[in-house]
Amino acid sequence: MSAAIRSAFLKTRDFGSLVMFSHTLFSLPFAIISIVWAAGGVPSWRVILWSLIALVAARNGANAFNRLADREFDAANPRTAHRHLPQKLLGVREVWIFVVVNYAIFIVAAGMLNTLCLILSPVAIFLISSYSYTKRFTWLSHLYLGFTIASAPIGAWFAVTGSFAFTPFILGTIVMLWIGGFDILYGTQDIDFDRKQGLYSIPSTFGLKPALYISRFLHAVMIGLLLFLFVFRDLGWLYLIGIVLAAFLLMLEHGIVKPHNRRLMKIASYNLNQVVSMLILLFTMLDYFL
């Protein structure tokens, strides 16, 4: 492998790690569900292609922008000081270029879908970028993060139909509550740091135990809304099995939370939730097509 190819490979790997590309599993499954329900089956390859491009570009741009906005806090926090910008593994200028390129791709992809998606694309960019600053002034930042990621299933519905409907907003609310709930768990690791830096979060504002109860409540409401869709959309027993399994994993997640154990927190905040979303996708698709 030549030096140039190796350098390009390492840079690509660094950018993939910077934006936590594997975390696409949080939003993608719900976007797929929304696409299939909106299309009444498998949509055209064109809709699938441009929807996926839009989703990946938007989240890549938003995550990279968040790293730029938080780079000083990341450098000061022992838990995050190893990240790419504090360690100068990537430069500020090249990350800015990465953000702009991804947002441009997102706008082009939105335009290739339909007029409504194109019109709403600047609004989406503002929302997903503004999250990075919410922790500076409100403890609702967890829900705002969930709200921005909820744009995935809502936008996916728009991509197929070019119109508004009730179902995608319920799916979006489910995503918002789910993301907000486990982001609260993740935030319990930084209670002392957030208080020292004057940053707002539910754990730093209300304390550890109240934060854990709030997280459980959000996830309980999320499961309630998934059950509402079971009735509202007249879904079958396979979908219901998926929801039961997801609820079990969420209970397990809350049972193993230990803020000072980083390995367990990674499992609780990320690994289990990736399985949750994939289970919901799998059983929803099995229910729909079988």
PDB file of C-alpha atoms in Angstrom:
ATOM      1  CA  MET A   1       0.000   0.000   0.000  1.00  0.00           C
ATOM      2  CA  SER A   2       1.477   3.343  -1.052  1.00  0.00           C
ATOM      3  CA  ALA A   3       1.938   6.145   1.439  1.00  0.00           C
ATOM      4  CA  ALA A   4      -0.758   8.256  -0.277  1.00  0.00           C
ATOM      5  CA  ILE A   5      -3.341   5.470  -0.205  1.00  0.00           C
ATOM      6  CA  ARG A   6      -2.527   4.647   3.400  1.00  0.00           C
ATOM      7  CA  SER A   7      -2.832   8.315   4.369  1.00  0.00           C
ATOM      8  CA  ALA A   8      -6.216   8.581   2.604  1.00  0.00           C
ATOM      9  CA  PHE A   9      -7.408   5.411   4.335  1.00  0.00           C
ATOM     10  CA  LEU A  10      -6.373   6.669   7.775  1.00  0.00           C
ATOM     11  CA  LYS A  11      -7.997  10.056   7.132  1.00  0.00           C
ATOM     12  CA  THR A  12     -11.246   8.385   6.061  1.00  0.00           C
ATOM     13  CA  ARG A  13     -11.130   6.234   9.184  1.00  0.00           C
ATOM     14  CA  ASP A  14     -10.574   9.312  11.353  1.00  0.00           C
ATOM     15  CA  PHE A  15     -13.545  11.116   9.825  1.00  0.00           C
ATOM     16  CA  GLY A  16     -15.710   8.007  10.255  1.00  0.00           C
ATOM     17  CA  SER A  17     -14.711   7.875  13.905  1.00  0.00           C
ATOM     18  CA  LEU A  18     -15.199  11.628  14.317  1.00  0.00           C
ATOM     19  CA  VAL A  19     -18.847  11.446  13.267  1.00  0.00           C
ATOM     20  CA  MET A  20     -19.405   8.046  14.943  1.00  0.00           C
ATOM     21  CA  PHE A  21     -20.639   6.540  11.678  1.00  0.00           C
ATOM     22  CA  SER A  22     -21.751   3.328  13.424  1.00  0.00           C
ATOM     23  CA  HIS A  23     -24.350   5.368  15.297  1.00  0.00           C
ATOM     24  CA  THR A  24     -26.337   5.650  12.070  1.00  0.00           C
ATOM     25  CA  LEU A  25     -28.108   2.582  13.491  1.00  0.00           C
ATOM     26  CA  PHE A  26     -29.989   4.911  15.822  1.00  0.00           C
ATOM     27  CA  SER A  27     -31.857   6.791  13.096  1.00  0.00           C
ATOM     28  CA  LEU A  28     -31.677   4.559  10.006  1.00  0.00           C
ATOM     29  CA  PRO A  29     -34.047   1.765  11.175  1.00  0.00           C
ATOM     30  CA  PHE A  30     -36.857   4.220  11.925  1.00  0.00           C
ATOM     31  CA  ALA A  31     -36.253   5.986   8.616  1.00  0.00           C
ATOM     32  CA  ILE A  32     -36.602   2.650   6.807  1.00  0.00           C
ATOM     33  CA  ILE A  33     -39.851   1.891   8.640  1.00  0.00           C
ATOM     34  CA  SER A  34     -41.174   5.317   7.667  1.00  0.00           C
ATOM     35  CA  ILE A  35     -40.177   4.843   4.010  1.00  0.00           C
ATOM     36  CA  VAL A  36     -41.868   1.440   3.752  1.00  0.00           C
ATOM     37  CA  TRP A  37     -45.061   2.569   5.476  1.00  0.00           C
ATOM     38  CA  ALA A  38     -45.238   5.746   3.397  1.00  0.00           C
ATOM     39  CA  ALA A  39     -44.692   3.858   0.139  1.00  0.00           C
ATOM     40  CA  GLY A  40     -47.053   1.032   1.044  1.00  0.00           C
ATOM     41  CA  GLY A  41     -44.200  -1.366   0.352  1.00  0.00           C
ATOM     42  CA  VAL A  42     -40.752  -1.102  -1.194  1.00  0.00           C
ATOM     43  CA  PRO A  43     -40.311   2.338  -2.793  1.00  0.00           C
ATOM     44  CA  SER A  44     -38.400   3.017  -5.982  1.00  0.00           C
ATOM     45  CA  TRP A  45     -34.619   2.641  -5.979  1.00  0.00           C
ATOM     46  CA  ARG A  46     -34.384   6.385  -6.640  1.00  0.00           C
ATOM     47  CA  VAL A  47     -36.204   7.264  -3.408  1.00  0.00           C
ATOM     48  CA  ILE A  48     -34.159   4.741  -1.427  1.00  0.00           C
ATOM     49  CA  LEU A  49     -30.849   5.983  -2.849  1.00  0.00           C
ATOM     50  CA  TRP A  50     -31.403   9.708  -2.337  1.00  0.00           C
ATOM     51  CA  SER A  51     -33.040   9.196   1.069  1.00  0.00           C
ATOM     52  CA  LEU A  52     -30.016   7.261   2.315  1.00  0.00           C
ATOM     53  CA  ILE A  53     -27.625   9.839   0.889  1.00  0.00           C
ATOM     54  CA  ALA A  54     -29.577  12.644   2.569  1.00  0.00           C
ATOM     55  CA  LEU A  55     -29.695  10.808   5.912  1.00  0.00           C
ATOM     56  CA  VAL A  56     -25.995   9.956   5.994  1.00  0.00           C
ATOM     57  CA  ALA A  57     -24.865  13.397   4.800  1.00  0.00           C
ATOM     58  CA  ALA A  58     -27.073  15.222   7.323  1.00  0.00           C
ATOM     59  CA  ARG A  59     -25.916  13.200  10.325  1.00  0.00           C
ATOM     60  CA  ASN A  60     -22.266  13.328   9.242  1.00  0.00           C
ATOM     61  CA  GLY A  61     -22.411  17.105   8.899  1.00  0.00           C
ATOM     62  CA  ALA A  62     -24.273  17.534  12.195  1.00  0.00           C
ATOM     63  CA  ASN A  63     -21.933  15.279  14.194  1.00  0.00           C
ATOM     64  CA  ALA A  64     -18.830  16.957  12.768  1.00  0.00           C
ATOM     65  CA  PHE A  65     -20.319  20.390  13.507  1.00  0.00           C
ATOM     66  CA  ASN A  66     -21.003  19.275  17.074  1.00  0.00           C
ATOM     67  CA  ARG A  67     -17.363  18.260  17.488  1.00  0.00           C
ATOM     68  CA  LEU A  68     -16.308  21.718  16.280  1.00  0.00           C
ATOM     69  CA  ALA A  69     -18.692  23.504  18.630  1.00  0.00           C
ATOM     70  CA  ASP A  70     -17.666  21.387  21.628  1.00  0.00           C
ATOM     71  CA  ARG A  71     -13.935  21.084  20.976  1.00  0.00           C
ATOM     72  CA  GLU A  72     -12.915  23.297  23.935  1.00  0.00           C
ATOM     73  CA  PHE A  73     -15.181  21.406  26.336  1.00  0.00           C
ATOM     74  CA  ASP A  74     -13.994  18.072  24.910  1.00  0.00           C
ATOM     75  CA  ALA A  75     -10.374  19.095  25.513  1.00  0.00           C
ATOM     76  CA  ALA A  76     -11.125  20.023  29.134  1.00  0.00           C
ATOM     77  CA  ASN A  77     -13.091  16.858  29.932  1.00  0.00           C
ATOM     78  CA  PRO A  78     -10.875  13.835  30.767  1.00  0.00           C
ATOM     79  CA  ARG A  79     -13.546  11.527  29.331  1.00  0.00           C
ATOM     80  CA  THR A  80     -13.462  13.193  25.901  1.00  0.00           C
ATOM     81  CA  ALA A  81      -9.916  14.625  25.732  1.00  0.00           C
ATOM     82  CA  HIS A  82      -8.877  11.756  23.441  1.00  0.00           C
ATOM     83  CA  ARG A  83     -11.200  12.889  20.635  1.00  0.00           C
ATOM     84  CA  HIS A  84      -9.862  13.926  17.246  1.00  0.00           C
ATOM     85  CA  LEU A  85      -9.893  17.713  17.547  1.00  0.00           C
ATOM     86  CA  PRO A  86      -8.397  17.934  21.060  1.00  0.00           C
ATOM     87  CA  GLN A  87      -5.678  15.494  19.989  1.00  0.00           C
ATOM     88  CA  LYS A  88      -5.189  17.364  16.678  1.00  0.00           C
ATOM     89  CA  LEU A  89      -5.695  14.168  14.707  1.00  0.00           C
ATOM     90  CA  LEU A  90      -7.902  16.290  12.455  1.00  0.00           C
ATOM     91  CA  GLY A  91      -7.605  20.024  11.860  1.00  0.00           C
ATOM     92  CA  VAL A  92     -10.381  22.540  12.456  1.00  0.00           C
ATOM     93  CA  ARG A  93     -10.255  23.731   8.832  1.00  0.00           C
ATOM     94  CA  GLU A  94     -10.604  20.261   7.336  1.00  0.00           C
ATOM     95  CA  VAL A  95     -13.494  19.410   9.663  1.00  0.00           C
ATOM     96  CA  TRP A  96     -15.234  22.630   8.574  1.00  0.00           C
ATOM     97  CA  ILE A  97     -14.776  21.577   4.937  1.00  0.00           C
ATOM     98  CA  PHE A  98     -16.216  18.162   5.819  1.00  0.00           C
ATOM     99  CA  VAL A  99     -19.280  19.842   7.383  1.00  0.00           C
ATOM    100  CA  VAL A 100     -19.905  22.125   4.395  1.00  0.00           C
ATOM    101  CA  VAL A 101     -19.488  19.313   1.857  1.00  0.00           C
ATOM    102  CA  ASN A 102     -21.892  17.026   3.728  1.00  0.00           C
ATOM    103  CA  TYR A 103     -24.514  19.740   4.125  1.00  0.00           C
ATOM    104  CA  ALA A 104     -24.211  20.540   0.401  1.00  0.00           C
ATOM    105  CA  ILE A 105     -24.710  16.852  -0.440  1.00  0.00           C
ATOM    106  CA  PHE A 106     -27.739  16.808   1.855  1.00  0.00           C
ATOM    107  CA  ILE A 107     -29.334  19.771   0.051  1.00  0.00           C
ATOM    108  CA  VAL A 108     -28.690  18.205  -3.365  1.00  0.00           C
ATOM    109  CA  ALA A 109     -30.170  14.878  -2.197  1.00  0.00           C
ATOM    110  CA  ALA A 110     -33.214  16.657  -0.779  1.00  0.00           C
ATOM    111  CA  GLY A 111     -33.732  18.431  -4.083  1.00  0.00           C
ATOM    112  CA  MET A 112     -33.516  15.138  -5.962  1.00  0.00           C
ATOM    113  CA  LEU A 113     -36.382  13.790  -3.844  1.00  0.00           C
ATOM    114  CA  ASN A 114     -39.040  16.481  -4.126  1.00  0.00           C
ATOM    115  CA  THR A 115     -39.787  20.170  -3.689  1.00  0.00           C
ATOM    116  CA  LEU A 116     -40.954  19.874  -0.069  1.00  0.00           C
ATOM    117  CA  CYS A 117     -37.695  18.200   0.982  1.00  0.00           C
ATOM    118  CA  LEU A 118     -35.669  20.875  -0.814  1.00  0.00           C
ATOM    119  CA  ILE A 119     -37.615  23.710   0.841  1.00  0.00           C
ATOM    120  CA  LEU A 120     -37.210  22.150   4.281  1.00  0.00           C
ATOM    121  CA  SER A 121     -33.507  21.266   3.914  1.00  0.00           C
ATOM    122  CA  PRO A 122     -32.166  24.621   5.264  1.00  0.00           C
ATOM    123  CA  VAL A 123     -34.540  24.302   8.227  1.00  0.00           C
ATOM    124  CA  ALA A 124     -33.229  20.799   8.897  1.00  0.00           C
ATOM    125  CA  ILE A 125     -29.620  22.026   8.752  1.00  0.00           C
ATOM    126  CA  PHE A 126     -30.384  24.790  11.235  1.00  0.00           C
ATOM    127  CA  LEU A 127     -32.070  22.373  13.648  1.00  0.00           C
ATOM    128  CA  ILE A 128     -29.402  19.676  13.565  1.00  0.00           C
ATOM    129  CA  SER A 129     -26.619  22.242  13.927  1.00  0.00           C
ATOM    130  CA  SER A 130     -28.208  24.319  16.683  1.00  0.00           C
ATOM    131  CA  TYR A 131     -28.315  21.291  19.008  1.00  0.00           C
ATOM    132  CA  SER A 132     -24.606  21.786  19.627  1.00  0.00           C
ATOM    133  CA  TYR A 133     -25.301  24.950  21.632  1.00  0.00           C
ATOM    134  CA  THR A 134     -28.378  23.928  23.642  1.00  0.00           C
ATOM    135  CA  LYS A 135     -26.348  22.494  26.532  1.00  0.00           C
ATOM    136  CA  ARG A 136     -25.068  26.003  27.169  1.00  0.00           C
ATOM    137  CA  PHE A 137     -28.479  27.285  28.237  1.00  0.00           C
ATOM    138  CA  THR A 138     -31.073  24.514  28.810  1.00  0.00           C
ATOM    139  CA  TRP A 139     -31.300  21.097  30.420  1.00  0.00           C
ATOM    140  CA  LEU A 140     -33.749  20.153  27.657  1.00  0.00           C
ATOM    141  CA  SER A 141     -30.743  19.555  25.403  1.00  0.00           C
ATOM    142  CA  HIS A 142     -31.312  15.780  25.576  1.00  0.00           C
ATOM    143  CA  LEU A 143     -34.792  16.096  24.119  1.00  0.00           C
ATOM    144  CA  TYR A 144     -33.585  18.600  21.559  1.00  0.00           C
ATOM    145  CA  LEU A 145     -31.010  16.057  20.413  1.00  0.00           C
ATOM    146  CA  GLY A 146     -33.792  13.499  20.114  1.00  0.00           C
ATOM    147  CA  PHE A 147     -35.892  16.061  18.248  1.00  0.00           C
ATOM    148  CA  THR A 148     -33.169  16.620  15.661  1.00  0.00           C
ATOM    149  CA  ILE A 149     -32.647  12.870  15.109  1.00  0.00           C
ATOM    150  CA  ALA A 150     -36.430  12.503  14.840  1.00  0.00           C
ATOM    151  CA  SER A 151     -36.132  14.365  11.550  1.00  0.00           C
ATOM    152  CA  ALA A 152     -34.943  11.067  10.006  1.00  0.00           C
ATOM    153  CA  PRO A 153     -38.309   9.219   9.980  1.00  0.00           C
ATOM    154  CA  ILE A 154     -40.229  12.447   9.346  1.00  0.00           C
ATOM    155  CA  GLY A 155     -37.974  13.417   6.457  1.00  0.00           C
ATOM    156  CA  ALA A 156     -38.125   9.868   5.095  1.00  0.00           C
ATOM    157  CA  TRP A 157     -41.913  10.108   4.903  1.00  0.00           C
ATOM    158  CA  PHE A 158     -41.659  13.454   3.120  1.00  0.00           C
ATOM    159  CA  ALA A 159     -39.158  11.916   0.704  1.00  0.00           C
ATOM    160  CA  VAL A 160     -41.708   9.311  -0.391  1.00  0.00           C
ATOM    161  CA  THR A 161     -44.949  11.286  -0.323  1.00  0.00           C
ATOM    162  CA  GLY A 162     -43.948  14.944  -0.515  1.00  0.00           C
ATOM    163  CA  SER A 163     -46.697  15.681   2.020  1.00  0.00           C
ATOM    164  CA  PHE A 164     -47.460  15.788   5.748  1.00  0.00           C
ATOM    165  CA  ALA A 165     -49.134  12.959   7.688  1.00  0.00           C
ATOM    166  CA  PHE A 166     -49.787  11.862  11.276  1.00  0.00           C
ATOM    167  CA  THR A 167     -47.759   8.624  11.397  1.00  0.00           C
ATOM    168  CA  PRO A 168     -44.279  10.085  10.764  1.00  0.00           C
ATOM    169  CA  PHE A 169     -44.698  12.573  13.592  1.00  0.00           C
ATOM    170  CA  ILE A 170     -45.565   9.737  15.980  1.00  0.00           C
ATOM    171  CA  LEU A 171     -42.470   7.888  14.772  1.00  0.00           C
ATOM    172  CA  GLY A 172     -40.471  11.076  15.251  1.00  0.00           C
ATOM    173  CA  THR A 173     -41.785  11.494  18.798  1.00  0.00           C
ATOM    174  CA  ILE A 174     -40.821   7.891  19.560  1.00  0.00           C
ATOM    175  CA  VAL A 175     -37.279   8.575  18.348  1.00  0.00           C
ATOM    176  CA  MET A 176     -37.098  11.834  20.317  1.00  0.00           C
ATOM    177  CA  LEU A 177     -38.114  10.148  23.589  1.00  0.00           C
ATOM    178  CA  TRP A 178     -35.848   7.162  22.993  1.00  0.00           C
ATOM    179  CA  ILE A 179     -32.763   9.229  22.119  1.00  0.00           C
ATOM    180  CA  GLY A 180     -33.466  11.734  24.894  1.00  0.00           C
ATOM    181  CA  GLY A 181     -33.817   8.930  27.421  1.00  0.00           C
ATOM    182  CA  PHE A 182     -30.523   7.230  26.719  1.00  0.00           C
ATOM    183  CA  ASP A 183     -28.703  10.533  26.227  1.00  0.00           C
ATOM    184  CA  ILE A 184     -29.681  11.353  29.819  1.00  0.00           C
ATOM    185  CA  LEU A 185     -28.051   8.084  30.902  1.00  0.00           C
ATOM    186  CA  TYR A 186     -24.950   8.989  28.930  1.00  0.00           C
ATOM    187  CA  GLY A 187     -24.923  12.438  30.528  1.00  0.00           C
ATOM    188  CA  THR A 188     -24.753  10.995  34.044  1.00  0.00           C
ATOM    189  CA  GLN A 189     -21.030  10.440  33.446  1.00  0.00           C
ATOM    190  CA  ASP A 190     -20.414  14.198  33.279  1.00  0.00           C
ATOM    191  CA  ILE A 191     -22.432  15.551  36.205  1.00  0.00           C
ATOM    192  CA  ASP A 192     -19.447  17.080  38.007  1.00  0.00           C
ATOM    193  CA  PHE A 193     -17.801  18.363  34.814  1.00  0.00           C
ATOM    194  CA  ASP A 194     -21.023  19.968  33.542  1.00  0.00           C
ATOM    195  CA  ARG A 195     -21.612  21.721  36.850  1.00  0.00           C
ATOM    196  CA  LYS A 196     -18.051  23.013  36.935  1.00  0.00           C
ATOM    197  CA  GLN A 197     -18.261  24.306  33.349  1.00  0.00           C
ATOM    198  CA  GLY A 198     -21.757  25.778  33.751  1.00  0.00           C
ATOM    199  CA  LEU A 199     -23.253  23.374  31.226  1.00  0.00           C
ATOM    200  CA  TYR A 200     -26.857  22.262  31.471  1.00  0.00           C
ATOM    201  CA  SER A 201     -28.128  18.706  31.472  1.00  0.00           C
ATOM    202  CA  ILE A 202     -30.853  16.844  33.309  1.00  0.00           C
ATOM    203  CA  PRO A 203     -28.304  14.925  35.450  1.00  0.00           C
ATOM    204  CA  SER A 204     -26.321  18.067  36.379  1.00  0.00           C
ATOM    205  CA  THR A 205     -29.489  20.086  37.045  1.00  0.00           C
ATOM    206  CA  PHE A 206     -31.601  17.577  38.969  1.00  0.00           C
ATOM    207  CA  GLY A 207     -29.064  15.054  40.223  1.00  0.00           C
ATOM    208  CA  LEU A 208     -28.353  11.412  39.458  1.00  0.00           C
ATOM    209  CA  LYS A 209     -31.438   9.629  40.819  1.00  0.00           C
ATOM    210  CA  PRO A 210     -34.045  12.070  39.429  1.00  0.00           C
ATOM    211  CA  ALA A 211     -32.275  11.903  36.052  1.00  0.00           C
ATOM    212  CA  LEU A 212     -32.527   8.108  36.029  1.00  0.00           C
ATOM    213  CA  TYR A 213     -36.258   8.315  36.807  1.00  0.00           C
ATOM    214  CA  ILE A 214     -36.801  10.870  34.039  1.00  0.00           C
ATOM    215  CA  SER A 215     -34.985   8.618  31.580  1.00  0.00           C
ATOM    216  CA  ARG A 216     -37.159   5.661  32.562  1.00  0.00           C
ATOM    217  CA  PHE A 217     -40.279   7.768  32.151  1.00  0.00           C
ATOM    218  CA  LEU A 218     -39.272   8.868  28.640  1.00  0.00           C
ATOM    219  CA  HIS A 219     -38.628   5.281  27.603  1.00  0.00           C
ATOM    220  CA  ALA A 220     -41.927   4.139  29.112  1.00  0.00           C
ATOM    221  CA  VAL A 221     -43.795   6.748  27.064  1.00  0.00           C
ATOM    222  CA  MET A 222     -41.813   5.665  23.998  1.00  0.00           C
ATOM    223  CA  ILE A 223     -43.011   2.072  24.434  1.00  0.00           C
ATOM    224  CA  GLY A 224     -46.534   3.394  24.951  1.00  0.00           C
ATOM    225  CA  LEU A 225     -46.406   5.206  21.605  1.00  0.00           C
ATOM    226  CA  LEU A 226     -45.068   2.101  19.859  1.00  0.00           C
ATOM    227  CA  LEU A 227     -48.076   0.241  21.259  1.00  0.00           C
ATOM    228  CA  PHE A 228     -50.314   3.079  20.070  1.00  0.00           C
ATOM    229  CA  LEU A 229     -49.006   2.515  16.528  1.00  0.00           C
ATOM    230  CA  PHE A 230     -49.837  -1.182  16.938  1.00  0.00           C
ATOM    231  CA  VAL A 231     -53.491  -0.198  17.339  1.00  0.00           C
ATOM    232  CA  PHE A 232     -53.543   2.875  15.095  1.00  0.00           C
ATOM    233  CA  ARG A 233     -51.996   1.123  12.090  1.00  0.00           C
ATOM    234  CA  ASP A 234     -53.628  -2.248  12.801  1.00  0.00           C
ATOM    235  CA  LEU A 235     -50.286  -4.040  13.001  1.00  0.00           C
ATOM    236  CA  GLY A 236     -49.770  -7.716  13.713  1.00  0.00           C
ATOM    237  CA  TRP A 237     -48.322  -9.967  16.375  1.00  0.00           C
ATOM    238  CA  LEU A 238     -44.798  -9.958  14.935  1.00  0.00           C
ATOM    239  CA  TYR A 239     -44.587  -6.210  15.429  1.00  0.00           C
ATOM    240  CA  LEU A 240     -45.803  -6.714  18.998  1.00  0.00           C
ATOM    241  CA  ILE A 241     -43.071  -9.290  19.677  1.00  0.00           C
ATOM    242  CA  GLY A 242     -40.479  -6.750  18.538  1.00  0.00           C
ATOM    243  CA  ILE A 243     -41.841  -4.129  20.922  1.00  0.00           C
ATOM    244  CA  VAL A 244     -41.812  -6.583  23.844  1.00  0.00           C
ATOM    245  CA  LEU A 245     -38.167  -7.475  23.112  1.00  0.00           C
ATOM    246  CA  ALA A 246     -37.245  -3.795  22.801  1.00  0.00           C
ATOM    247  CA  ALA A 247     -38.930  -3.045  26.131  1.00  0.00           C
ATOM    248  CA  PHE A 248     -36.983  -5.873  27.772  1.00  0.00           C
ATOM    249  CA  LEU A 249     -33.680  -4.490  26.471  1.00  0.00           C
ATOM    250  CA  LEU A 250     -34.544  -1.003  27.697  1.00  0.00           C
ATOM    251  CA  MET A 251     -35.275  -2.431  31.155  1.00  0.00           C
ATOM    252  CA  LEU A 252     -31.910  -4.223  31.021  1.00  0.00           C
ATOM    253  CA  GLU A 253     -30.263  -0.969  29.971  1.00  0.00           C
ATOM    254  CA  HIS A 254     -31.608   0.864  33.010  1.00  0.00           C
ATOM    255  CA  GLY A 255     -30.648  -2.020  35.268  1.00  0.00           C
ATOM    256  CA  ILE A 256     -26.943  -1.944  34.383  1.00  0.00           C
ATOM    257  CA  VAL A 257     -26.351   1.828  34.465  1.00  0.00           C
ATOM    258  CA  LYS A 258     -23.292   2.703  36.525  1.00  0.00           C
ATOM    259  CA  PRO A 259     -22.046   6.246  35.699  1.00  0.00           C
ATOM    260  CA  HIS A 260     -18.490   5.551  36.880  1.00  0.00           C
ATOM    261  CA  ASN A 261     -18.110   2.360  34.840  1.00  0.00           C
ATOM    262  CA  ARG A 262     -17.388   3.489  31.269  1.00  0.00           C
ATOM    263  CA  ARG A 263     -17.623   0.001  29.809  1.00  0.00           C
ATOM    264  CA  LEU A 264     -21.110  -0.528  31.192  1.00  0.00           C
ATOM    265  CA  MET A 265     -22.166   2.990  30.195  1.00  0.00           C
ATOM    266  CA  LYS A 266     -21.099   2.332  26.610  1.00  0.00           C
ATOM    267  CA  ILE A 267     -23.115  -0.881  26.601  1.00  0.00           C
ATOM    268  CA  ALA A 268     -26.143   0.810  28.155  1.00  0.00           C
ATOM    269  CA  SER A 269     -26.065   4.039  26.147  1.00  0.00           C
ATOM    270  CA  TYR A 270     -24.971   2.723  22.755  1.00  0.00           C
ATOM    271  CA  ASN A 271     -24.676  -1.018  22.222  1.00  0.00           C
ATOM    272  CA  LEU A 272     -28.034  -2.057  23.647  1.00  0.00           C
ATOM    273  CA  ASN A 273     -29.835   0.787  21.905  1.00  0.00           C
ATOM    274  CA  GLN A 274     -28.404  -0.211  18.545  1.00  0.00           C
ATOM    275  CA  VAL A 275     -29.917  -3.639  19.123  1.00  0.00           C
ATOM    276  CA  VAL A 276     -33.218  -2.026  20.196  1.00  0.00           C
ATOM    277  CA  SER A 277     -33.584  -0.118  16.926  1.00  0.00           C
ATOM    278  CA  MET A 278     -32.615  -3.124  14.800  1.00  0.00           C
ATOM    279  CA  LEU A 279     -35.083  -5.378  16.618  1.00  0.00           C
ATOM    280  CA  ILE A 280     -37.888  -2.893  16.066  1.00  0.00           C
ATOM    281  CA  LEU A 281     -36.948  -2.634  12.380  1.00  0.00           C
ATOM    282  CA  LEU A 282     -36.672  -6.403  11.903  1.00  0.00           C
ATOM    283  CA  PHE A 283     -39.988  -7.315  13.495  1.00  0.00           C
ATOM    284  CA  THR A 284     -41.813  -4.368  11.932  1.00  0.00           C
ATOM    285  CA  MET A 285     -40.637  -5.423   8.464  1.00  0.00           C
ATOM    286  CA  LEU A 286     -41.455  -9.081   9.124  1.00  0.00           C
ATOM    287  CA  ASP A 287     -44.902  -8.044  10.300  1.00  0.00           C
ATOM    288  CA  TYR A 288     -45.474  -5.827   7.259  1.00  0.00           C
ATOM    289  CA  PHE A 289     -44.268  -8.169   4.545  1.00  0.00           C
ATOM    290  CA  LEU A 290     -45.352 -11.499   6.036  1.00  0.00           C
TER     291      LEU A 290
END
